[in-house]
Short mmCIF file of C-alpha atoms in Angstrom, two decimals:
data_model
loop_
_atom_site.label_atom_id
_atom_site.label_comp_id
_atom_site.label_asym_id
_atom_site.label_seq_id
_atom_site.Cartn_x
_atom_site.Cartn_y
_atom_site.Cartn_z
CA MET Q 1 94.55 93.46 132.79
CA ASP Q 2 92.80 90.39 134.20
CA ILE Q 3 94.33 87.55 132.17
CA LYS Q 4 92.31 84.93 134.06
CA LYS Q 5 89.04 85.88 132.35
CA TYR Q 6 90.26 84.94 128.86
CA LYS Q 7 89.60 81.49 127.44
CA HIS Q 8 91.52 81.89 124.19
CA ILE Q 9 94.55 83.90 123.05
CA ILE Q 10 94.88 84.94 119.41
CA TRP Q 11 98.47 85.83 118.55
CA ASP Q 12 99.88 87.96 115.80
CA TRP Q 13 103.11 86.43 114.48
CA ASN Q 14 105.47 88.97 112.86
CA GLY Q 15 106.76 91.47 115.39
CA THR Q 16 104.86 89.92 118.29
CA LEU Q 17 106.24 86.40 118.70
CA PHE Q 18 108.75 86.49 115.83
CA ASN Q 19 111.42 89.20 115.90
CA ASP Q 20 111.75 90.13 112.23
CA ILE Q 21 111.61 93.93 112.54
CA ALA Q 22 115.27 94.60 111.71
CA LEU Q 23 115.14 92.15 108.80
CA CYS Q 24 112.10 93.86 107.27
CA CYS Q 25 113.83 97.23 107.55
CA ASP Q 26 116.98 95.82 105.96
CA ILE Q 27 115.04 94.32 103.05
CA MET Q 28 113.27 97.63 102.50
CA ASN Q 29 116.66 99.33 102.36
CA THR Q 30 117.81 96.75 99.80
CA ILE Q 31 114.74 97.53 97.69
CA ARG Q 32 115.46 101.25 97.99
CA LYS Q 33 119.14 100.81 97.16
CA ARG Q 34 118.22 99.01 93.93
CA ARG Q 35 116.27 102.15 92.99
CA ASN Q 36 118.96 104.62 94.11
CA MET Q 37 116.77 105.82 96.97
CA PRO Q 38 118.18 106.88 100.37
CA GLN Q 39 118.33 104.38 103.21
CA ILE Q 40 115.98 104.57 106.20
CA THR Q 41 116.68 103.96 109.87
CA LEU Q 42 114.95 101.29 111.93
CA GLU Q 43 113.09 104.03 113.80
CA LYS Q 44 111.89 105.52 110.50
CA TYR Q 45 110.72 102.09 109.37
CA ARG Q 46 108.74 101.59 112.58
CA SER Q 47 107.25 105.08 112.40
CA VAL Q 48 105.85 104.66 108.86
CA PHE Q 49 104.93 100.96 108.82
CA THR Q 50 101.20 100.34 108.45
CA PHE Q 51 98.54 98.05 106.98
CA PRO Q 52 97.84 97.43 104.25
CA VAL Q 53 101.57 97.35 103.56
CA LYS Q 54 100.93 98.95 100.17
CA LYS Q 55 100.30 102.22 102.03
CA TYR Q 56 103.61 101.85 103.87
CA TYR Q 57 105.47 101.41 100.58
CA GLU Q 58 103.68 104.48 99.23
CA LYS Q 59 104.67 106.53 102.30
CA LEU Q 60 108.29 105.69 101.53
CA GLY Q 61 107.98 107.06 98.01
CA LEU Q 62 107.85 103.77 96.11
CA ASP Q 63 105.76 103.33 92.98
CA VAL Q 64 102.79 101.15 93.97
CA SER Q 65 100.89 101.27 90.69
CA ASP Q 66 99.33 97.92 89.84
CA ALA Q 67 102.11 96.42 87.71
CA ASN Q 68 104.88 97.71 89.95
CA TRP Q 69 103.13 96.64 93.17
CA GLU Q 70 103.15 93.05 91.93
CA LYS Q 71 106.89 93.32 91.29
CA LEU Q 72 107.59 94.97 94.66
CA SER Q 73 105.60 92.33 96.54
CA HIS Q 74 107.52 89.49 94.95
CA GLU Q 75 110.82 91.31 95.42
CA PHE Q 76 110.20 91.73 99.14
CA ILE Q 77 108.86 88.23 99.78
CA ASN Q 78 111.68 86.57 97.83
CA ASP Q 79 114.29 88.37 99.93
CA TYR Q 80 112.32 87.70 103.11
CA GLU Q 81 111.89 83.98 102.47
CA ARG Q 82 115.58 83.63 101.68
CA ARG Q 83 116.61 85.34 104.93
CA LYS Q 84 113.77 84.63 107.39
CA TYR Q 85 115.76 82.16 109.47
CA GLU Q 86 118.22 84.89 110.32
CA CYS Q 87 115.48 85.87 112.78
CA ILE Q 88 114.43 84.20 116.02
CA LEU Q 89 111.55 84.31 118.47
CA PHE Q 90 111.58 87.06 121.07
CA ASP Q 91 113.23 85.77 124.24
CA ASP Q 92 109.98 85.94 126.21
CA ALA Q 93 107.79 84.39 123.48
CA LEU Q 94 108.10 80.72 124.42
CA PRO Q 95 107.83 81.30 128.21
CA THR Q 96 104.65 83.32 127.60
CA LEU Q 97 103.13 80.61 125.39
CA GLU Q 98 103.96 78.03 128.05
CA LYS Q 99 102.48 80.17 130.83
CA PHE Q 100 99.19 80.59 128.97
CA ALA Q 101 99.10 76.83 128.39
CA GLU Q 102 99.67 76.22 132.11
CA LEU Q 103 96.69 78.48 132.82
CA GLY Q 104 94.52 76.35 130.54
CA LYS Q 105 94.18 78.91 127.75
CA THR Q 106 93.89 77.70 124.17
CA GLN Q 107 95.93 79.67 121.63
CA SER Q 108 96.06 80.37 117.91
CA ILE Q 109 97.89 82.60 115.43
CA LEU Q 110 96.17 85.08 113.11
CA SER Q 111 98.74 86.42 110.67
CA ALA Q 112 99.15 88.46 107.48
CA TYR Q 113 101.82 85.91 106.56
CA SER Q 114 100.93 83.39 103.84
CA GLN Q 115 99.38 80.20 105.22
CA HIS Q 116 102.01 77.79 103.90
CA THR Q 117 104.99 79.75 105.16
CA LEU Q 118 103.30 80.43 108.51
CA GLU Q 119 102.85 76.69 109.07
CA GLU Q 120 106.43 76.02 107.98
CA ILE Q 121 108.09 78.57 110.24
CA VAL Q 122 106.00 77.79 113.34
CA ALA Q 123 106.93 74.12 112.94
CA LYS Q 124 110.59 75.08 112.46
CA PHE Q 125 110.63 76.65 115.92
CA ASN Q 126 108.85 73.62 117.43
CA ILE Q 127 106.04 75.68 118.94
CA ASP Q 128 103.12 74.36 116.85
CA ILE Q 129 102.06 72.22 119.82
CA HIS Q 130 100.86 75.40 121.54
CA PHE Q 131 98.35 76.38 118.86
CA GLU Q 132 94.86 75.14 118.17
CA LYS Q 133 95.01 76.67 114.70
CA LEU Q 134 97.28 78.76 112.47
CA VAL Q 135 95.37 81.26 110.33
CA GLY Q 136 97.33 82.94 107.53
CA LEU Q 137 96.52 84.56 104.19
CA ASP Q 138 96.22 82.83 100.83
CA ASN Q 139 98.50 85.37 99.11
CA ILE Q 140 101.72 87.36 99.64
CA TYR Q 141 100.26 90.88 99.67
CA ALA Q 142 99.65 91.27 103.45
CA ALA Q 143 96.54 93.39 102.93
CA SER Q 144 94.37 92.59 105.97
CA LYS Q 145 93.60 89.92 108.55
CA MET Q 146 90.04 91.17 109.10
CA ASP Q 147 88.06 88.58 107.12
CA ASN Q 148 90.08 85.65 108.46
CA GLY Q 149 89.72 87.04 111.97
CA LYS Q 150 85.93 87.20 111.71
CA LYS Q 151 85.75 83.66 110.40
CA TRP Q 152 88.06 82.29 113.09
CA MET Q 153 86.23 84.12 115.87
CA GLY Q 154 82.99 82.53 114.66
CA GLU Q 155 84.57 79.08 114.80
CA LEU Q 156 85.85 79.66 118.33
CA ARG Q 157 82.31 80.27 119.63
CA HIS Q 158 83.47 82.23 122.66
CA ASP Q 159 81.59 85.20 124.05
CA ASN Q 160 82.92 88.69 123.41
CA HIS Q 161 85.81 89.58 125.69
CA GLU Q 162 86.62 85.93 126.43
CA VAL Q 163 89.21 86.18 123.66
CA LEU Q 164 92.37 88.29 123.81
CA LEU Q 165 94.26 89.28 120.67
CA ILE Q 166 97.94 90.10 121.23
CA GLY Q 167 99.69 92.05 118.49
CA ASP Q 168 102.04 94.91 117.70
CA THR Q 169 100.19 97.16 115.24
CA VAL Q 170 97.17 99.43 114.97
CA HIS Q 171 95.77 96.90 112.50
CA ASP Q 172 95.81 94.25 115.22
CA TYR Q 173 93.75 96.60 117.40
CA GLU Q 174 91.33 97.24 114.53
CA VAL Q 175 90.95 93.52 113.90
CA ALA Q 176 90.31 92.84 117.60
CA ALA Q 177 87.67 95.58 117.75
CA GLU Q 178 85.94 94.27 114.64
CA ILE Q 179 85.80 90.63 115.75
CA GLY Q 180 84.81 91.38 119.36
CA ALA Q 181 88.06 90.40 121.06
CA ASP Q 182 89.96 92.40 123.66
CA CYS Q 183 93.39 93.61 122.57
CA LEU Q 184 96.86 93.85 124.05
CA LEU Q 185 99.57 95.58 122.04
CA ILE Q 186 103.33 95.14 122.43
CA SER Q 187 105.25 98.29 121.54
CA ARG Q 188 108.62 96.81 120.50
CA GLY Q 189 107.31 95.48 117.16
CA HIS Q 190 106.72 96.92 113.70
CA GLN Q 191 105.15 100.17 114.93
CA VAL Q 192 106.48 102.71 117.41
CA LYS Q 193 104.63 103.22 120.68
CA GLU Q 194 103.50 106.70 119.64
CA ASN Q 195 101.58 105.21 116.71
CA LEU Q 196 99.82 102.77 119.04
CA ALA Q 197 98.87 105.42 121.60
CA GLY Q 198 95.48 106.13 120.01
CA CYS Q 199 94.33 102.55 120.49
CA ASN Q 200 91.95 102.07 123.41
CA CYS Q 201 93.69 99.04 124.88
CA THR Q 202 96.56 98.00 127.13
CA ILE Q 203 100.02 98.65 125.65
CA LEU Q 204 103.07 96.93 127.12
CA ASP Q 205 106.74 97.08 126.17
CA SER Q 206 107.24 93.31 126.17
CA LEU Q 207 105.47 89.99 126.68
CA SER Q 208 107.31 89.47 129.95
CA GLU Q 209 105.17 92.25 131.46
CA ILE Q 210 101.93 90.27 131.03
CA PHE Q 211 102.41 88.13 134.14
#
């Protein structure tokens, strides 16, 4: 992959820069325990996780009917917000951000995280200086980043393939394809490498492999 050709890097947050995979699995197991459902392994979590997350809940046998989905969403996000600072950035996240900055690349985050909490957590880790813009959702349901991605790509005003989106899920690949950005997927995140294999893009095991 020729990194030099890109003018802007769009980052996914959860599972790409921020290592919250084990926490999300643990919270799901807490939700399941409250309903007397069997626990799942981290590998099982990563093999079934998908977007929209409602489908992932459904795959795990949870009731996602309208009224219950509202309850499940709040249950997850309340536990997540209470425990999010148990998690840290991946070890190679900051060095990679700094390297892109040294190369003169502008950077942003496009996330399924809510806007307010995205801004809060990025500031907490003192890395907001690296980003031109943080683009999150206006709700807690983590449905899709597609619309926000299209809008942000339009604001960037770069030609197709001058922008690289770095993420960890098939949804990140789908967003990149839709908005006209190239895509790089990191396979240690919320989805196993086998689930990413059908994506027509570069797949690496870690950010440290980029340079």
